[in-house]
Short mmCIF file of C-alpha atoms in Angstrom, two decimals:
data_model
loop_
_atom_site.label_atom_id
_atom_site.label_comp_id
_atom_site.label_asym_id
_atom_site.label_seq_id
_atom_site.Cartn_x
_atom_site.Cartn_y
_atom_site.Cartn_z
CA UNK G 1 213.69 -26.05 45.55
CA UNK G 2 211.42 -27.49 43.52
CA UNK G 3 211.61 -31.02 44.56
CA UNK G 4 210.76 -29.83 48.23
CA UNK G 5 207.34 -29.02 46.76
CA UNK G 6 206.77 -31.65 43.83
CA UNK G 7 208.17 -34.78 46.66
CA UNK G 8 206.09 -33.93 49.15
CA UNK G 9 203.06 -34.03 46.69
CA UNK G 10 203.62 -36.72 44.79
CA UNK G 11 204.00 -39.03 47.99
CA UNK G 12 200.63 -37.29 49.74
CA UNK G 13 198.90 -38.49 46.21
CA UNK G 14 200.61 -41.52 46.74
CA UNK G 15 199.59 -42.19 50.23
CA UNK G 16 196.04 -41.35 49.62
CA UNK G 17 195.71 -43.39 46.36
CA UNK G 18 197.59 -46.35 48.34
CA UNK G 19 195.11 -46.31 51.46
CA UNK G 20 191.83 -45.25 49.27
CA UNK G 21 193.08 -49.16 47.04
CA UNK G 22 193.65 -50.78 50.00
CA UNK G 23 190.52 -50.59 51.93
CA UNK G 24 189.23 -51.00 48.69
CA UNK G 25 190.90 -54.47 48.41
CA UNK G 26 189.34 -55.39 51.78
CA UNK G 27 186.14 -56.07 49.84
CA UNK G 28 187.04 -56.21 45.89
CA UNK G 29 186.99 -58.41 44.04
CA UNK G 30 183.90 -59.87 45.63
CA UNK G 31 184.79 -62.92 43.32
CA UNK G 32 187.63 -64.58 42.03
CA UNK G 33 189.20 -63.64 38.90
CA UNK G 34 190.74 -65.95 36.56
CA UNK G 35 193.02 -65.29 33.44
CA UNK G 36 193.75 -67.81 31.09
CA UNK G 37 192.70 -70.32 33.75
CA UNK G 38 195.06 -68.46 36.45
CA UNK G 39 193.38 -67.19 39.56
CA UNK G 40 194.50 -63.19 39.45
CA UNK G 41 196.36 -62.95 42.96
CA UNK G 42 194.85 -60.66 45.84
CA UNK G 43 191.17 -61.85 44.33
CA UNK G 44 188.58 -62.25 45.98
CA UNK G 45 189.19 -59.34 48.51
CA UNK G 46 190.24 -60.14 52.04
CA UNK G 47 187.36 -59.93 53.62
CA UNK G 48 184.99 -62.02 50.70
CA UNK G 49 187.65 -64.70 51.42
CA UNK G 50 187.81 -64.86 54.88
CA UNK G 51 183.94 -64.23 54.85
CA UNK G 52 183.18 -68.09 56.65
CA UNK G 53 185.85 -67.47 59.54
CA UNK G 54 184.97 -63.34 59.79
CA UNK G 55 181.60 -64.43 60.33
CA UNK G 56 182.19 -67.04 63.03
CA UNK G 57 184.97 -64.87 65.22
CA UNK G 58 182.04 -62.29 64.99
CA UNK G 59 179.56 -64.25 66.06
CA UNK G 60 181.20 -65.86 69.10
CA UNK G 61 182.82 -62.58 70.09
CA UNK G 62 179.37 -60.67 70.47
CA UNK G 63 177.88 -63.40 72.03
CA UNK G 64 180.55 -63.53 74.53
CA UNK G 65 181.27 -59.94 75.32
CA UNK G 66 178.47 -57.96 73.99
CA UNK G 67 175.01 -60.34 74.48
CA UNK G 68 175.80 -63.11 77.08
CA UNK G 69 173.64 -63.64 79.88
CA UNK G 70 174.98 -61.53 82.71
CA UNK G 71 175.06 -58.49 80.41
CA UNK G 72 171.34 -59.11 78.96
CA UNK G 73 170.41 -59.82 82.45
CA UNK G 74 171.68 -56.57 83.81
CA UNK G 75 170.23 -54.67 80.68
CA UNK G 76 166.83 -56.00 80.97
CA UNK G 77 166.80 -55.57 84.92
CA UNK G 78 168.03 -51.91 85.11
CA UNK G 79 165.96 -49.64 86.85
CA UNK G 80 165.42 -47.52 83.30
CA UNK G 81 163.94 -50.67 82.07
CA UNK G 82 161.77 -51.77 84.65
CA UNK G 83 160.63 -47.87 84.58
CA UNK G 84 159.84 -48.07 81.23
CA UNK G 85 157.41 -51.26 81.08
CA UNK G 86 155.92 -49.46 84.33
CA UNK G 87 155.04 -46.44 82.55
CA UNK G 88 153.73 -48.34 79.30
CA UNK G 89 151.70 -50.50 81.58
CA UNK G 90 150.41 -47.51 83.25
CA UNK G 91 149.73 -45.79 80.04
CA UNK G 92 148.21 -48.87 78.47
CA UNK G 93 145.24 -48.79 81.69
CA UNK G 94 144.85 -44.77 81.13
CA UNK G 95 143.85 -45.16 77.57
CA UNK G 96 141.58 -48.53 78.19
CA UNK G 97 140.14 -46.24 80.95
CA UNK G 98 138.93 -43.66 78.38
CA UNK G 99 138.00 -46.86 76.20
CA UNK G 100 134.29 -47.31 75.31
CA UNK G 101 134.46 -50.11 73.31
CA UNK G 102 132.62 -53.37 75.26
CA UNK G 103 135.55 -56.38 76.36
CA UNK G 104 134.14 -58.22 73.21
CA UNK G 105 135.46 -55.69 71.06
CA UNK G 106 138.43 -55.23 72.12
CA UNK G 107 139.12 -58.74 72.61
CA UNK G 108 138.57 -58.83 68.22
CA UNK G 109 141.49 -56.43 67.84
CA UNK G 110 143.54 -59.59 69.33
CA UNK G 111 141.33 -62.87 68.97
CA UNK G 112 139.08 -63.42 66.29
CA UNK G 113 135.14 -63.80 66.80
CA UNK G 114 135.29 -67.28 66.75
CA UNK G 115 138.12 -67.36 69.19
CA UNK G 116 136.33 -64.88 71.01
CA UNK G 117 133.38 -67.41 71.56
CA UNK G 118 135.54 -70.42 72.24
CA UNK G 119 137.19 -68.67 74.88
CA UNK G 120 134.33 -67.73 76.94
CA UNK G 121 132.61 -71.04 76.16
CA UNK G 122 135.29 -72.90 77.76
CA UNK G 123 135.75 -69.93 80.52
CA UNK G 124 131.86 -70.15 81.44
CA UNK G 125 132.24 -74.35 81.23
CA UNK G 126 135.19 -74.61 83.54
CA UNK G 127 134.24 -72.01 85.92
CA UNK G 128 131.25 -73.38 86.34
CA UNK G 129 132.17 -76.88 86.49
CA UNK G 130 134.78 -75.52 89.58
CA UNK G 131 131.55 -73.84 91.09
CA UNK G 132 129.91 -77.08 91.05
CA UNK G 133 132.08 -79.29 92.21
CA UNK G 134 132.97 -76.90 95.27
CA UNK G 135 129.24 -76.50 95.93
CA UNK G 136 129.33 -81.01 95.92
CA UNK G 137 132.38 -80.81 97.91
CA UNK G 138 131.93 -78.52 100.63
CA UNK G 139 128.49 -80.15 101.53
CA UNK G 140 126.65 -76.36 101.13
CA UNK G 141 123.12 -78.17 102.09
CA UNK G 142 124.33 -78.46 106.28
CA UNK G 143 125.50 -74.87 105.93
CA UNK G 144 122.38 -73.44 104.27
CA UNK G 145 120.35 -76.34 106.73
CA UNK G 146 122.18 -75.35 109.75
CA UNK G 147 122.12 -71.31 108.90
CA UNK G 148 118.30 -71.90 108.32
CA UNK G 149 117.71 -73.86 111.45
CA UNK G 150 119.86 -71.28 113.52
CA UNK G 151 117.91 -67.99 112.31
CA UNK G 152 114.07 -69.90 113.13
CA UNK G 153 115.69 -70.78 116.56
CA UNK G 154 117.00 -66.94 117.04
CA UNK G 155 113.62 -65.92 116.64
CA UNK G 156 112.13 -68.92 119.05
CA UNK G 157 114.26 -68.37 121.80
CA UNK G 158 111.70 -66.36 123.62
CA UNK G 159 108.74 -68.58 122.95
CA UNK G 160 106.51 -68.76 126.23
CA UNK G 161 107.70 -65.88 127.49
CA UNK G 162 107.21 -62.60 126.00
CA UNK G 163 106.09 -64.44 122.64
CA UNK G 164 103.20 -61.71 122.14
CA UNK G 165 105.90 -59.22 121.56
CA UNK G 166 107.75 -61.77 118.97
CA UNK G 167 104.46 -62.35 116.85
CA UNK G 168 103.57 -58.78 116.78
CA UNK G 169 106.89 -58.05 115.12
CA UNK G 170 106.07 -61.13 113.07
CA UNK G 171 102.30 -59.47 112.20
CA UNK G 172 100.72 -62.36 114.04
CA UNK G 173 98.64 -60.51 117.20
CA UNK G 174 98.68 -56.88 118.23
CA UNK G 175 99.35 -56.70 121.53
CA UNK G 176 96.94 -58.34 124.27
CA UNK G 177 95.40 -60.23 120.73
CA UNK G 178 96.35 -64.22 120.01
CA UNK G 179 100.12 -63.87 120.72
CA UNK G 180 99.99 -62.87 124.02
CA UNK G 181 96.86 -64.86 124.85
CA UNK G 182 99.50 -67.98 124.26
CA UNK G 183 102.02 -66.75 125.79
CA UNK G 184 99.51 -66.29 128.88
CA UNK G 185 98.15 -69.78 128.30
CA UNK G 186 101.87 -70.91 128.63
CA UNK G 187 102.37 -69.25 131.75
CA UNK G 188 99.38 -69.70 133.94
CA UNK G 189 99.67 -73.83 133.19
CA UNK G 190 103.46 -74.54 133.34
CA UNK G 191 104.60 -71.54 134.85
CA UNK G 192 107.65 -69.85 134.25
CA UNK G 193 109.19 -73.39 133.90
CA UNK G 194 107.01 -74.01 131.12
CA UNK G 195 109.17 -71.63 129.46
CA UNK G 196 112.46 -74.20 129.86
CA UNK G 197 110.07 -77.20 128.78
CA UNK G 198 109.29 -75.45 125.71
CA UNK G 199 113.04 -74.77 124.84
CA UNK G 200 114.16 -77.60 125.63
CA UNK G 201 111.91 -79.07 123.47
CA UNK G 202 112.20 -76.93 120.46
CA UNK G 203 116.33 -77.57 120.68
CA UNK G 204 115.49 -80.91 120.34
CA UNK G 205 113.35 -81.06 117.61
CA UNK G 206 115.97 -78.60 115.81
CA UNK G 207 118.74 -81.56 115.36
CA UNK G 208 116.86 -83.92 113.43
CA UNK G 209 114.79 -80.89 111.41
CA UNK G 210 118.53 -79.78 110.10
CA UNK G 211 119.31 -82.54 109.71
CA UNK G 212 116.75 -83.56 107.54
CA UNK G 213 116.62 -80.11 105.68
CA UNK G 214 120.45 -80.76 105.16
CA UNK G 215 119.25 -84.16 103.06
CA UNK G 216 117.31 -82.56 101.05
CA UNK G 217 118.86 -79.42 100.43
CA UNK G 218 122.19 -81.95 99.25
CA UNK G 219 120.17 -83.83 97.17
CA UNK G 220 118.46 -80.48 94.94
CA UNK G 221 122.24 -78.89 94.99
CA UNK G 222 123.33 -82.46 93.72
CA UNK G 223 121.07 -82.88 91.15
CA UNK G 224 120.47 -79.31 89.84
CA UNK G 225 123.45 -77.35 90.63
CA UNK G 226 125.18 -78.01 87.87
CA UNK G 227 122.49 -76.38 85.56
CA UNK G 228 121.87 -73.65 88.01
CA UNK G 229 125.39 -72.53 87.96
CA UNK G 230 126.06 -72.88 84.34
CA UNK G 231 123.19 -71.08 83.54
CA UNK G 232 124.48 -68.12 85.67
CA UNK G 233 127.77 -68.25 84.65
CA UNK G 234 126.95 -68.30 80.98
CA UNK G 235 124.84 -64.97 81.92
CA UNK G 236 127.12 -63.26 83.78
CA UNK G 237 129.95 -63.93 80.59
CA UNK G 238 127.94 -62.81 78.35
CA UNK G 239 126.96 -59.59 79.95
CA UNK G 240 130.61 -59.15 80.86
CA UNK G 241 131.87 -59.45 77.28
CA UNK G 242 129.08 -56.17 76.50
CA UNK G 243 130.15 -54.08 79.15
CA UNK G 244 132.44 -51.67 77.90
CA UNK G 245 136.05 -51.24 79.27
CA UNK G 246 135.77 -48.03 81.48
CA UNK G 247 133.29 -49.18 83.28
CA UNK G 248 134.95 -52.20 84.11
CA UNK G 249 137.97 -50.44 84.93
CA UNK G 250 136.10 -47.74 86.59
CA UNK G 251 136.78 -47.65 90.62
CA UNK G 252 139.68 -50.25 90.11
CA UNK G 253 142.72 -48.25 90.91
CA UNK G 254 144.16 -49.98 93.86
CA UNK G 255 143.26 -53.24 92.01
CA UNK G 256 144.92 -51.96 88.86
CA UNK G 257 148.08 -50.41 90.80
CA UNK G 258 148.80 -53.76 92.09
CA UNK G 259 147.52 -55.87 88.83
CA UNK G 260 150.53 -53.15 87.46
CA UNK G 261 153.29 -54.32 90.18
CA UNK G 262 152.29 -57.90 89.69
CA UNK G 263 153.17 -57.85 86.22
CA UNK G 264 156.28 -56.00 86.91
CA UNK G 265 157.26 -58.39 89.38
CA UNK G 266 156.60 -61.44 86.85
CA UNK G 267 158.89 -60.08 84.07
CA UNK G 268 161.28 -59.33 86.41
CA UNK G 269 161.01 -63.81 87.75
CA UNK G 270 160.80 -64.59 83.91
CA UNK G 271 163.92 -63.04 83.32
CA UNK G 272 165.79 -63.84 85.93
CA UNK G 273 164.49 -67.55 85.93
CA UNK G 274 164.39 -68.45 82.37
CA UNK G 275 167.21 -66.04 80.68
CA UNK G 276 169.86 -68.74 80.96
CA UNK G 277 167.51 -71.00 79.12
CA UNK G 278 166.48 -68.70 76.99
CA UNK G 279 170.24 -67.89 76.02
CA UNK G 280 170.89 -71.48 76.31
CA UNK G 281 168.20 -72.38 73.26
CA UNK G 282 168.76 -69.36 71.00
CA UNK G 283 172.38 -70.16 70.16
CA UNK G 284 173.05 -66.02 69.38
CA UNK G 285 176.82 -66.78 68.24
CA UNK G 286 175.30 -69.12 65.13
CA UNK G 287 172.70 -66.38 64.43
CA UNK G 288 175.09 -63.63 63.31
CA UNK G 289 177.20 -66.37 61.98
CA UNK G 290 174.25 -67.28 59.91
CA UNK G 291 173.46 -64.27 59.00
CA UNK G 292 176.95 -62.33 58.09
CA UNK G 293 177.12 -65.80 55.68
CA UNK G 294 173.70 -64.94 54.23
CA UNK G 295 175.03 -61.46 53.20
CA UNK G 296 176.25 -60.79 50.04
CA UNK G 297 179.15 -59.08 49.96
CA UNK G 298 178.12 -55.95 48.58
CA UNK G 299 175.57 -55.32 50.93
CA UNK G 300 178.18 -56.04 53.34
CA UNK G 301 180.03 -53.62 52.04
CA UNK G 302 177.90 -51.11 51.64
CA UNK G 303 176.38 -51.28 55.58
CA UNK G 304 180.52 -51.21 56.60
CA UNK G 305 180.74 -47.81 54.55
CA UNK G 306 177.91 -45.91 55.60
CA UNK G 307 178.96 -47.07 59.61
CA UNK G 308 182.37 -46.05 58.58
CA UNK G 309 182.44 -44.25 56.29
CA UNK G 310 183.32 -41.00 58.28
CA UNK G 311 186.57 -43.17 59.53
CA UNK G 312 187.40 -45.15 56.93
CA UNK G 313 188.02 -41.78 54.91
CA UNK G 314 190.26 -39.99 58.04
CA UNK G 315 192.49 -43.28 57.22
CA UNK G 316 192.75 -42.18 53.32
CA UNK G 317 193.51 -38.39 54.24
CA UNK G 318 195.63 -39.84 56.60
CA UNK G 319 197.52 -41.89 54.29
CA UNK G 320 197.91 -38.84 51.87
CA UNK G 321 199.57 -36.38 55.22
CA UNK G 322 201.91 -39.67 55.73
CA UNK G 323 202.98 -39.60 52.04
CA UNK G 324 203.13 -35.96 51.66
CA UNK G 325 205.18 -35.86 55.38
CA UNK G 326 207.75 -38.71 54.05
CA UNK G 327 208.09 -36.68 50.81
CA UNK G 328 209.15 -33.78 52.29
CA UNK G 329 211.52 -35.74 54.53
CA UNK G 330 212.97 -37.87 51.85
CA UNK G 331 213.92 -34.39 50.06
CA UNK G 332 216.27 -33.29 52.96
CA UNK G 333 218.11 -36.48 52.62
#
């Protein structure tokens, strides 16, 4: 009777002692132990010995099952994620909305001052120089020639005939005065045809008057635009770099909504697009490899304990129901 209870005991203290030593041995001796010049067998532990080829089966099997590129394409393309960098982008724009620091100063909790001023230096400088050579390019001396030519000839159409009206408007006459006396003149001596004559010549005379105004205007935009514009566009930067960011904000929701979308829509390209190569370059298997190797062992073992700990100590009670379970059985035989 008594060895039904002291059997069954002794092999549940067995069992648990057994299974506590062995998952011990997994990581003791972290070194090998010699006596009298004779390695001590079962030293180092399994897993200190077998630390080079643990690391490297680790290493490729996460970075073939758990990180490759169709799951890390799928993670960072889910519709949580994309909601998520949404929502901080929209969050970001609410708070820089209630921001009254000026651009320049909140450009400094990025860039530094000097940075700051390089930046917009070569901003104002390019812009400017892309201003200018548009300006050259695009010939804006006809346009301004021809738009200038055009708006005199709008308001000459009607010399000869009805001209006292046109230089009252212009304050030149009032009515019966000087302007109408002309137009009067015009009339009595030519006639109403006087009125063609007069437009016919004044359409001629405007080709070679645009023309001419076209020269000039070329020549003043060629040889002075470049200051003009880089005088502006060094204003305008600097008086955008002291306005403060909700009023340049302020009024730009639709802008901002799709500014938002745009950015959404580039992450989403940049991951899709350059993932592969990204995955491709950062070689993730020799990474953990690296770094399991790195480890010592009893920081290893420490980080597997408090993971597993909760498991790793159902196996020893688990060991000691075995024992006590074939100690009892062992009895009835």
């Amino acid at each position: 009777m008594t060895s039904l209870i002291v059997a069954p005991i002794v092999g549940g203290v067995i069992g648990y002692i057994t299974n506590a030593l062995a998952i011990r041995m997994l990581f003791r001796p972290h070194h090998e132990k010699y006596v009298m010049g004779h390695r001590v067998p079962f030293t180092p532990g399994i897993i200190p010995k077998e630390k080079g080829r643990i690391a490297a089966s680790v290493g490729e099997a996460i970075s073939a099952n758990l990180m490759n590129k169709e799951v890390m394409r799928r993670s960072l393309l889910s519709d949580e994620m994309l909601g998520k960098i949404s929502t901080a982008i929209d969050k970001f724009i609410a708070k820089q909305k209630r921001n009254k620091e000026t651009l320049r100063q909140f450009l400094s909790h990025y860039l530094s001052e000097e940075d700051i001023s390089q930046l917009a230096d070569k901003g104002s400088a390019d812009l400017s120089e892309l201003v200018y050579k548009r300006i050259a390019e695009s010939e804006a001396g006809d346009k301004i020639a021809h738009v200038a030519v055009t708006s005199v000839m709008e308001k000459m159409k009607h010399f000869g005939s009805g001209i006292g009206d046109t230089l009252k408007e212009e304050g030149i006459g009032h009515g019966g005065g000087f302007g109408d006396k002309i137009g009067r003149f015009i009339e009595r001596t030519f006639g109403k045809s006087g009125t063609n004559a007069t437009s016919q010549f004044i359409n001629a005379l405007a080709q070679p008057v645009e023309r001419n105004l076209a020269k000039h205007i070329n020549e003043i935009l060629h040889n002075n635009a470049r200051d003009i514009v880089g005088d502006l566009v060094e204003t305008e930067t600097k008086s955008l770099l002291d306005k403060q960011m909700c009023s340049l904000l302020e009024g730009k929701d639709e802008d901002l909504a799709r500014a938002r979308d745009s950015l959404v829509a580039l992450y989403e390209q940049l991951i899709t697009e350059q993932l592969p190569r990204i995955l491709a370059a950062v070689d993730i298997s020799r990474i953990i490899e690296d770094r399991i190797n790195e480890m010592e062992m009893a920081e290893a073992e420490k980080i597997i304990f408090e993971v597993m700990d909760k498991e790793l100590k159902a196996i020893v009670w688990l060991g000691a129901a075995l024992g006590f379970i074939m100690g009892f059985i062992n009895c009835l035989f």
